[in-house]
XYZ file of C-alpha atoms in Angstrom:
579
model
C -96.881 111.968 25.787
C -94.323 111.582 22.670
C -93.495 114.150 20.694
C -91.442 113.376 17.168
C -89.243 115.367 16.196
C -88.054 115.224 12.466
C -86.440 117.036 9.617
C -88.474 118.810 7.263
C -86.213 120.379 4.023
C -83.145 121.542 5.046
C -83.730 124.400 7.436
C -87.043 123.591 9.454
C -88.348 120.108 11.248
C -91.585 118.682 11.793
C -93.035 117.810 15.270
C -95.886 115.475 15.519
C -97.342 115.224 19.219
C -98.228 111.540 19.539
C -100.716 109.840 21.865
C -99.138 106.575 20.619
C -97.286 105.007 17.839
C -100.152 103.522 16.532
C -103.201 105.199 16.118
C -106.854 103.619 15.251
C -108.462 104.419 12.161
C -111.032 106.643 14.171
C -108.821 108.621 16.548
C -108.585 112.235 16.402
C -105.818 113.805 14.200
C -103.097 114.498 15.731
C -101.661 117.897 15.856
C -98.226 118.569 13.564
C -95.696 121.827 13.415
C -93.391 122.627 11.191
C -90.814 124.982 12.088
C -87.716 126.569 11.248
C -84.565 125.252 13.006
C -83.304 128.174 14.938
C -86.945 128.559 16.611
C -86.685 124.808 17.701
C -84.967 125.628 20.994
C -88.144 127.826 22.240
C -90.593 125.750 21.629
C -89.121 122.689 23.113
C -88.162 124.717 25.924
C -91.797 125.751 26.449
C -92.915 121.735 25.939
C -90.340 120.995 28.655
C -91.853 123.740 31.200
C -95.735 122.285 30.371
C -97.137 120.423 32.943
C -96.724 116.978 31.390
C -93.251 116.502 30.172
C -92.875 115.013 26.408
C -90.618 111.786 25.526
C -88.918 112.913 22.348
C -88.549 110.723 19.758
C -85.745 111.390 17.032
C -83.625 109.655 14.737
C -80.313 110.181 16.321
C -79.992 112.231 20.141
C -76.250 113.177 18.557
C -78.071 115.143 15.787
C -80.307 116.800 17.671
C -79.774 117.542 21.431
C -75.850 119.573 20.867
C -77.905 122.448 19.603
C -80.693 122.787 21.592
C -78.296 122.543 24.673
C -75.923 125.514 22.909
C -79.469 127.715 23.221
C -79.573 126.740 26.973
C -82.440 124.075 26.450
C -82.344 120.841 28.260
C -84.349 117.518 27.661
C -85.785 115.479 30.271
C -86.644 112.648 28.672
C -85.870 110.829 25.180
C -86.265 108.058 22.669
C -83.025 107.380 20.581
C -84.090 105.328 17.864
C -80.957 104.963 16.462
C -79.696 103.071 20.020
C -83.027 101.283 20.405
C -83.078 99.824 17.059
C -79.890 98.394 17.429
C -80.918 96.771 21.196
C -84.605 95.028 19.512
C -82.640 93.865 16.438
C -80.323 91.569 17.943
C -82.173 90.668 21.443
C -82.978 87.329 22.280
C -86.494 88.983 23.826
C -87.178 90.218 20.440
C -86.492 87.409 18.118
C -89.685 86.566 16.109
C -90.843 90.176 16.067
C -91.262 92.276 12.940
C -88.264 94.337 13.526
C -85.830 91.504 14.109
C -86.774 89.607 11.171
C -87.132 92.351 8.773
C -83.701 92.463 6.010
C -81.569 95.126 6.700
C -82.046 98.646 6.169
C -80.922 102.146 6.925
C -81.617 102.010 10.670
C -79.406 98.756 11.005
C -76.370 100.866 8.899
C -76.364 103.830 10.708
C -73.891 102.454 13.208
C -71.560 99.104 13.863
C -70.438 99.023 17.593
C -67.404 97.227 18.464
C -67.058 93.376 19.200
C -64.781 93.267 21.626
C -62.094 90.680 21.191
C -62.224 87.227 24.180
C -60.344 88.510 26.453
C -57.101 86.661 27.464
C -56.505 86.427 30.903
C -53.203 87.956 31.280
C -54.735 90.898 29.678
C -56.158 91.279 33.104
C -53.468 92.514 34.624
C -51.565 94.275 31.697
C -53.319 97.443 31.768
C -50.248 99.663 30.914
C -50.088 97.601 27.483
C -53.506 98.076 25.890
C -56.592 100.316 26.057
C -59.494 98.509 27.626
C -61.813 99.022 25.237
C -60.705 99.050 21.416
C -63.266 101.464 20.623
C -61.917 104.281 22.761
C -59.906 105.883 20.078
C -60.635 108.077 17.453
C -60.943 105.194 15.148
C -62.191 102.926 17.127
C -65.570 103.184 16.055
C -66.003 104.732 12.569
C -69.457 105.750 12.941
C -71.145 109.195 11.264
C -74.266 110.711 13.254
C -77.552 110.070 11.517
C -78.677 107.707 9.085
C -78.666 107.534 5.327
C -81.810 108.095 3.604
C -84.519 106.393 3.282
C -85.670 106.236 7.445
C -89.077 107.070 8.563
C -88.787 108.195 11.781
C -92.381 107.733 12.991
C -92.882 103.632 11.427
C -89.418 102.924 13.056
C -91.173 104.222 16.362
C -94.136 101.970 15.713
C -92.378 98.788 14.611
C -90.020 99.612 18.360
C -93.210 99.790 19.898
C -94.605 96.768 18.418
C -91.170 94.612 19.293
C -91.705 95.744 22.954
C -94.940 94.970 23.520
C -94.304 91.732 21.357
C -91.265 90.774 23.273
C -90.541 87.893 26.088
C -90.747 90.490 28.848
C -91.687 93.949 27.702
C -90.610 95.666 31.369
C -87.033 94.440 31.139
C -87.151 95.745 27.566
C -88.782 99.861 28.856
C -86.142 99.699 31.337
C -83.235 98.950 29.368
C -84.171 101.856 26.261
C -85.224 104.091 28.489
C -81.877 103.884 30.413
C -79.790 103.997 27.046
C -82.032 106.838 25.866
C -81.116 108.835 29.443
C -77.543 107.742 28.144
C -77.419 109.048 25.159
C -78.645 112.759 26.777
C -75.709 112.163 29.214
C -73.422 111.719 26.454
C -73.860 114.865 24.836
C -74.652 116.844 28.165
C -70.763 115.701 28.925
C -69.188 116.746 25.940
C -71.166 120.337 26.626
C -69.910 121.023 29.534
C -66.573 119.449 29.603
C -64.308 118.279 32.044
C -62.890 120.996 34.472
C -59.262 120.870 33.571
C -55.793 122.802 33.774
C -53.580 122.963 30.826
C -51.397 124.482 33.008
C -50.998 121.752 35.625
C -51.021 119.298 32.738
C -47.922 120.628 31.209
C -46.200 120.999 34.643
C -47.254 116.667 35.137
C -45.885 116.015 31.461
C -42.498 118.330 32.734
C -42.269 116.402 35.744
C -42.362 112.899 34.253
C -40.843 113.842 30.780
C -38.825 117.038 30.367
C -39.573 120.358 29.201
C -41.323 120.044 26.213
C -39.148 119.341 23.229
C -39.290 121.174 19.592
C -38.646 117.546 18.067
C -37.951 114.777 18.854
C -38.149 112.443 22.139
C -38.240 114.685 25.585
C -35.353 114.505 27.901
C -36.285 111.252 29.954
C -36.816 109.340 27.403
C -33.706 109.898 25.355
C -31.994 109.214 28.651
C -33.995 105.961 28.707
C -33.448 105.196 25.016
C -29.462 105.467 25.436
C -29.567 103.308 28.931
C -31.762 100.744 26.962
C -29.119 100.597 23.879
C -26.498 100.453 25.929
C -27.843 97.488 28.122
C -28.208 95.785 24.711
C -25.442 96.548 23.286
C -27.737 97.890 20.305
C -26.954 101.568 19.639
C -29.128 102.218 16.547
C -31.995 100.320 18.262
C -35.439 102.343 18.059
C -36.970 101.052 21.638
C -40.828 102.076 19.618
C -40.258 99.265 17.601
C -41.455 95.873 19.041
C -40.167 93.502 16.112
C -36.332 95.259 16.374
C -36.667 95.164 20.297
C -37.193 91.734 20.293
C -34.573 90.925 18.500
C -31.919 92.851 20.576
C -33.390 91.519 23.715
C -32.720 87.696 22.284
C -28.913 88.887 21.024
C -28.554 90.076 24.750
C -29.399 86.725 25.441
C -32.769 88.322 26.961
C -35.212 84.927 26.109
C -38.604 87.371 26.105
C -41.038 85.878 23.139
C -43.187 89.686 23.157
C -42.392 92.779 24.451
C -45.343 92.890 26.399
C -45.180 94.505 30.034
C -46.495 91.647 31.575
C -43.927 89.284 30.190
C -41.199 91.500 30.727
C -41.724 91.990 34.313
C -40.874 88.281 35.112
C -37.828 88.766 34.050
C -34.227 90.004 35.508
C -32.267 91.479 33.269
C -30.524 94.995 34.438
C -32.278 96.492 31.182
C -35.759 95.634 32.130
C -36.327 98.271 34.321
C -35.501 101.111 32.051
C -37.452 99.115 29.383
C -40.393 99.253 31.600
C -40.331 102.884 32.392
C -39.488 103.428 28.783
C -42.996 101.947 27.667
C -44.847 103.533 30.584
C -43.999 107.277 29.736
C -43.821 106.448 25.983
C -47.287 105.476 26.019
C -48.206 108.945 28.504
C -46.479 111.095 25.913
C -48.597 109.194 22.648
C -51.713 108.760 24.431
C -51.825 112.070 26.459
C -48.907 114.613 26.009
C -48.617 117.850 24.584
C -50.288 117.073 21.070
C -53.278 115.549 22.655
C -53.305 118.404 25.128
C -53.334 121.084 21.993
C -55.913 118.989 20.315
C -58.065 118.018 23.292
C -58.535 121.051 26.179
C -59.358 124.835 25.360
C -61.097 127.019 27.601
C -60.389 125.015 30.910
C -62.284 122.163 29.411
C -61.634 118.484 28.137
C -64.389 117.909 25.752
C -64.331 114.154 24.757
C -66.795 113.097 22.054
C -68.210 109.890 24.027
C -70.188 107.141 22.220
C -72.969 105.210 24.153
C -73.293 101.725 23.161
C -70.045 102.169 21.263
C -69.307 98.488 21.937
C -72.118 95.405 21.660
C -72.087 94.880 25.424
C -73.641 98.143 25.889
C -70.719 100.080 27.589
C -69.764 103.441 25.869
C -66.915 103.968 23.709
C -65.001 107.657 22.708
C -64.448 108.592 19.304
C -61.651 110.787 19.904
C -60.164 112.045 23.082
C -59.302 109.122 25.213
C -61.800 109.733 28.039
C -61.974 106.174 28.948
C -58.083 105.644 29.308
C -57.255 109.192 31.127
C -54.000 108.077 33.078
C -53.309 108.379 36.814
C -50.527 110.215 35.869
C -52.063 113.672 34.526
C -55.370 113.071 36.829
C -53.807 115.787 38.706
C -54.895 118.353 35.990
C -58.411 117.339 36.231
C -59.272 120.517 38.926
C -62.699 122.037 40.250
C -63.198 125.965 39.398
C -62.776 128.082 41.983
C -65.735 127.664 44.674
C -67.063 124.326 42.859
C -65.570 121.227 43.731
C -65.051 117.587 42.260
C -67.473 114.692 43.595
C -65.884 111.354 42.426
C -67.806 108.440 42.833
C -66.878 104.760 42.168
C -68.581 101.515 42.256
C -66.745 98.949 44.228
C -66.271 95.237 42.308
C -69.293 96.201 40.306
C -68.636 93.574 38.094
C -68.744 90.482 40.557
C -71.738 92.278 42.305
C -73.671 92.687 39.183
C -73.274 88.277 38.939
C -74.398 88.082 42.372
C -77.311 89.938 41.342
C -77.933 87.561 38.158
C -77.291 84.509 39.126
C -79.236 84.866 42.367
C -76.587 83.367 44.437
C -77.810 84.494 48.323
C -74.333 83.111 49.706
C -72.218 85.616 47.595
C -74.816 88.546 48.599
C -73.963 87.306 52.347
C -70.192 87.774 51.356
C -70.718 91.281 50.296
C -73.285 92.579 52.235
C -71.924 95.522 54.662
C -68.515 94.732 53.459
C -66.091 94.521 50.898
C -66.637 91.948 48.577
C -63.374 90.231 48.239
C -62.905 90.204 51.942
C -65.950 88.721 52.404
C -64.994 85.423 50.078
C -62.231 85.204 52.457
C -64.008 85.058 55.582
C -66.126 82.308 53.966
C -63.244 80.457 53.940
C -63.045 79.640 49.700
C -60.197 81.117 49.675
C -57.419 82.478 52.055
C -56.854 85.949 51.315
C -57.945 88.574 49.384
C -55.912 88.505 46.256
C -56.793 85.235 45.578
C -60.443 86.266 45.857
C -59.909 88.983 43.360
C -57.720 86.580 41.407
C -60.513 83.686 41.356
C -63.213 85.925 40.650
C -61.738 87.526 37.434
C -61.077 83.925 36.252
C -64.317 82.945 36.625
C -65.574 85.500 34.596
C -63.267 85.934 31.998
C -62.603 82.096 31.626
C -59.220 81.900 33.192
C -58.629 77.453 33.464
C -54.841 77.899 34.116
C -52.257 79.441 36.204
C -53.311 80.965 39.772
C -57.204 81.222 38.582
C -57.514 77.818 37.145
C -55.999 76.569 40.666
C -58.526 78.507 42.778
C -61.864 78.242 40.781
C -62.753 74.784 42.327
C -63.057 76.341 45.553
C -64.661 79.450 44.082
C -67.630 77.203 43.020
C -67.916 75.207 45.951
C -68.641 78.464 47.632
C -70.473 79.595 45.428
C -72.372 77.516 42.677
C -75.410 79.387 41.526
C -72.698 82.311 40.350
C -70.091 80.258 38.834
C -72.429 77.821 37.212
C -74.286 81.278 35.512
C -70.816 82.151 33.277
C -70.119 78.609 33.069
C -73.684 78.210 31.273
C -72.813 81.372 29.341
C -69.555 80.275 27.756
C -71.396 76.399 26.461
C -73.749 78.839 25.212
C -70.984 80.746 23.358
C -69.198 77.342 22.322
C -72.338 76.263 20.482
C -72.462 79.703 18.636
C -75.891 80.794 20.103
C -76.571 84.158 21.807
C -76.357 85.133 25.738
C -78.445 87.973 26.841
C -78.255 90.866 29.781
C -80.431 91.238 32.491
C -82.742 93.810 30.899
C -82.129 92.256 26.952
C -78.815 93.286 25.190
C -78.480 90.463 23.638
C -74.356 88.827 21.957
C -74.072 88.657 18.321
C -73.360 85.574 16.641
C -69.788 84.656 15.857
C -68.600 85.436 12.498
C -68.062 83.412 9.243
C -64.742 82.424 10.361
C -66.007 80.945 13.313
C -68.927 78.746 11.259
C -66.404 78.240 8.610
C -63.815 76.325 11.310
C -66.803 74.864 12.923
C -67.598 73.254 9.396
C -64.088 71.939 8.639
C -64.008 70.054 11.890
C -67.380 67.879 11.092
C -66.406 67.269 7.590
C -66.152 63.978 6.447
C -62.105 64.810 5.388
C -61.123 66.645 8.477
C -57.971 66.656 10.027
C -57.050 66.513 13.923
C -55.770 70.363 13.135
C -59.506 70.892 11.565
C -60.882 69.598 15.021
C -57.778 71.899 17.253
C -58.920 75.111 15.185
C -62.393 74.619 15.710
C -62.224 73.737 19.425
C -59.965 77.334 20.078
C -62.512 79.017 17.903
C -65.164 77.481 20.389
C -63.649 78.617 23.663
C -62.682 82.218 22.555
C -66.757 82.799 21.582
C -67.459 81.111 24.782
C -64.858 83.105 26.995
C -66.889 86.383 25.027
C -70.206 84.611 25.791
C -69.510 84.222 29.677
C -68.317 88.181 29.713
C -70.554 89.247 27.840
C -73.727 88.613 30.502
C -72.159 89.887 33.390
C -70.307 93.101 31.691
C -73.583 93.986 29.533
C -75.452 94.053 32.370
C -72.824 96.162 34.485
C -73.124 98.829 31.513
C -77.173 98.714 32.463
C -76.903 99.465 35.887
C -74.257 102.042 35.258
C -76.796 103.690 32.505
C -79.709 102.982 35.357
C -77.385 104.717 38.485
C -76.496 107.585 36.403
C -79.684 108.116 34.345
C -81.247 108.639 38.511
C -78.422 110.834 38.933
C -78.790 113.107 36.563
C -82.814 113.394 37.674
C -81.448 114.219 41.059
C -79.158 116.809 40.337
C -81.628 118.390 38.671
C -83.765 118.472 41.277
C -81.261 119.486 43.497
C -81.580 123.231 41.276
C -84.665 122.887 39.343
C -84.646 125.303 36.287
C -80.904 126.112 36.479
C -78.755 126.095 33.324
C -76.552 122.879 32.805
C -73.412 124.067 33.987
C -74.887 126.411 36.778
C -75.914 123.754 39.037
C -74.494 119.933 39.714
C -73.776 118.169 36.982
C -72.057 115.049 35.532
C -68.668 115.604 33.581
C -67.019 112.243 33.353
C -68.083 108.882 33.076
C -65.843 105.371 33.088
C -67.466 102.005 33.290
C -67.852 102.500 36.629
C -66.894 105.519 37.915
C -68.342 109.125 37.902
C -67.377 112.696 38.397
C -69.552 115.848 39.284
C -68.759 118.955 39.353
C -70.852 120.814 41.918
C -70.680 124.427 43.683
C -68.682 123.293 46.774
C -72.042 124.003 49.239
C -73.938 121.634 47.526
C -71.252 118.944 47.132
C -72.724 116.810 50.545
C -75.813 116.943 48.903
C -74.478 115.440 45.534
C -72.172 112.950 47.580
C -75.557 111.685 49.091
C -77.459 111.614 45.789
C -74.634 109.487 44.087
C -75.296 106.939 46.447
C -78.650 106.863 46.225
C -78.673 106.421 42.931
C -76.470 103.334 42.988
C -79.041 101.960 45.605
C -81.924 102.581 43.512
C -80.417 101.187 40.093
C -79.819 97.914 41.938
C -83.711 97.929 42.901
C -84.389 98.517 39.332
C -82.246 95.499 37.815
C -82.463 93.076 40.824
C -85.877 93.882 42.661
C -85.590 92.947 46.317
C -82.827 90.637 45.626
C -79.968 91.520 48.702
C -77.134 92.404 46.582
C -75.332 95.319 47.699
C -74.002 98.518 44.929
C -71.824 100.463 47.384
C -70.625 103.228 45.908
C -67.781 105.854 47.279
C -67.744 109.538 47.281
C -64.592 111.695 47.783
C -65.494 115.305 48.151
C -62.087 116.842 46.085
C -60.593 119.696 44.471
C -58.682 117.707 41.969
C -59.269 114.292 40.465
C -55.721 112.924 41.658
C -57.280 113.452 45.313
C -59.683 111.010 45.165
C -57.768 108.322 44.747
């Protein structure tokens, strides 16, 4: 059963208990309540205790849900329009429907997630130079909650309904809004209950790494690091924060760098390198996570990040605010259990190259991971000869990597394995030709921009140039390097959504009726990596639910297929344990 749940005036809403979206002319009415908002909680609290549990269905689960949890009311089960519409208007699955050839409206301009950038290869490895997701700031994605007006809740739910059943495969379709629903009740149940976290030991980290805390100005380390960097440039008004003016004192020191990029930098030896180095490193702790963000960010032992599902088109989540997806090794040690409670951190291992495996079908890359670690096991196939190189050649082939150390190994990496590396390869001509590439369960790419169609133009013109054709071949390649990522790391984001949307339904089993934050519950959530924060007597029983839950989202995306989710579980007291 569906229940609707809408505003009516400013102060009450309407619910309207459906037995489907559409009705027939002859059905029975069906029965409609309006009531004011601060007797919502109770009565959705008594539908969730019926015997048959509803499926809300609301606009937006970020306008509704944060209050109903603040009266200690949890919801099972929901239907976020908002993140559905957005799924059926661009999927492949969905094309000639109603909904995806309608013109725009409100739903489609209640929210814009991100298009990530192709991803360069180097940016692989340069973690300590950019966020990995450019929607996990505060303005990374400049969305408001809700819509503006003009939305009708209930035809919305019957033109969804109508794309679904319309669609190429409606069960890929259930699966895939159902699991970003359950996401989108995850979101907000995180930001409720926070992150367990020390302000204490966070300012002791910061103290440790940095100095005391200064009034103004740079902390202690880093002026020490400023004046060993101007002296080994001989540049003693330089401002090391500026990349244009470091630059240019590196080349005067006769430093030949052409960015000051980390990854550049560390290829080369020059005494002033090293300070350099550990000058960006704790620079970017003290921006991205030092005292300010600590005064902004944790009160009451909590870090209370304001996390956006489907914040970015391949379907992984996003933070508007906060930084959760970027929290640094070096202040995980503040991340601590309450007393008696402790920390269960689970991660997915290569989840990535398992979740191709899975797609493309490819039994002698299940064989290679099966019972083992994945990167060992394309070793002992013999493709390549140790383990590095495995990790090395797989990250090519999925971010399109043709030169260098990946463009050397991929050969082999498709003789081994064919059916995977043909799937991306397929993907990125896809991309090249400007058409759409699609998840497992439906999320389907947008199509590349005007500037993309505008170079493709200029190169088939009859006055082109040979810089016309150049432009319009790089243009191709960088949609088709985001074409061939897109497939494998939109369908990652689905079985994360699937493994923790089972999660969640077995933690609550684990204390049926309990409050939110009296019983095992989720608190973080990274691409690929969870925390739970659990009284410390249940915490074997949530270390054995995690894993089941990986095994049974890999049933749910890949059927029967034989490719392995392993997923580890370290029982801690603080996050910097775990790892």
């Amino acid at each position: 059963m569906h229940i609707l749940l809408e505003r009516s005036g400013r102060d009450a809403a309407r619910l309207t208990w459906l037995e489907s979206a559409r009705r027939d002319a002859d059905a029975a009415p069906e029965r409609s309540r309006v009531v004011p908002l601060a007797g919502l909680p109770g009565l959705v609290a008594a539908e969730e205790a019926a015997s048959e549990r509803p499926r809300w269905v609301w606009d937006d689960t970020r306008a509704w849900y944060p209050a109903l949890l603040a009266a200690g009311v949890r919801v099972e089960r929901c239907v976020d329009l908002r993140l559905c519409h957005a799924i059926l208007r661009t999927s492949t699955l969905t094309a000639a429907t109603a909904l995806a050839t309608a013109e725009p409206g409100p739903w489609d301009a209640m929210e814009e997630p991100v298009v990530e950038a192709a991803p360069r290869h180097t940016a692989l490895f340069d973690l300590d130079d950019a966020p990995d997701d450019p929607a996990s700031s505060a303005t990374g994605s400049a969305a408001t909650v809700g819509a503006p007006a003009g939305r009708d809740p209930r035809a919305e739910f019957a033109l969804q309904e109508d794309a679904v059943a319309q669609s190429a495969d409606p069960r890929r379709l259930r699966l895939l809004l159902a699991a970003e629903s359950a996401g989108a009740l995850i979101g907000v149940e995180l930001q409720h209950a926070g992150l367990p976290y020390s302000a204490q030991r966070h300012d002791e980290l910061l103290t440790g790494l940095l100095g005391p805390r200064p009034a103004y100005g740079r902390p202690a380390v880093l002026e020490e690091l400023t004046r060993a960097i101007r002296d080994g440039l001989d540049s003693p008004e330089l401002n090391p924060d500026s990349p244009p003016d470091l630059l240019k004192a590196l080349q005067r020191a006769g430093v030949m760098a052409t960015s000051t990029r980390s990854w550049e930098l560390r290829r080369i030896e020059h005494p002033v390198i090293e300070p350099l180095l550990r000058y960006k490193k704790l620079s970017r702790l003290l921006t991205a996570n030092g005292w300010t963000w600590l005064d902004a960010w944790v009160h009451d032992g909590r870090f209370r990040p304001d996390y956006v599902p489907g914040g970015v088109v391949t379907g992984r989540w996003a933070t508007r605010g906060g930084g959760a997806l970027q929290l640094p090794k070096q202040v995980r040690g503040a991340v601590v259990a309450d007393p008696g409670w402790k920390l269960v951190v689970a991660d997915a291992a290569q989840l990535e190259p398992r979740v191709l495996t899975g797609l493309a079908a490819d039994q002698a890359m299940a064989a290679a991971g099966r019972g083992k670690d994945l990167y060992e096991g394309i070793v002992a196939s013999g493709a390549v000869d140790e383990r590095a190189h495995a990790k090395v050649a797989m990250l090519g082939a999925m971010y399109g990597a043709t030169t260098g150390e990946s463009g050397r190994l991929m050969p082999r990496l498709q003789r081994a394995f064919p059916r995977a590396v043909a799937l991306v390869e397929e993907a990125a001509r896809a991309g090249e030709r400007g058409e759409k590439v699609t998840s497992r369960l439906g999320r389907s790419s947008p199509l590349p921009g005007t500037g993309w169609a505008a170079a493709q133009a200029a190169a088939f013109a009859a006055d082109s140039t040979a810089a016309d054709e150049r432009r319009a071949r790089s243009r191709a390649r960088d949609w088709g390097r985001f074409t061939r990522n897109f497939v494998v790391q939109a369908s990652a984001a689905e079985w994360a959504l699937c493994w923790m949307a089972e999660l969640r339904n077995r933690l609550t089993a684990l204390a049926p009726g309990a409050a939110l934050t009296e019983a095992p519950h989720l608190v973080y959530f990274l691409h690929d990596e969870v925390i739970v924060h659990t009284p410390a007597d249940r915490a074997e029983e949530v270390a054995a639910a995690v894993r089941a839950a990986a095994e049974q989202a890999g049933r749910l995306l890949f059927g029967a297929f034989p490719v392995e989710f392993p997923v580890t579980a370290a029982i801690v007291d603080s996050y910097a344990e775990a790892k």
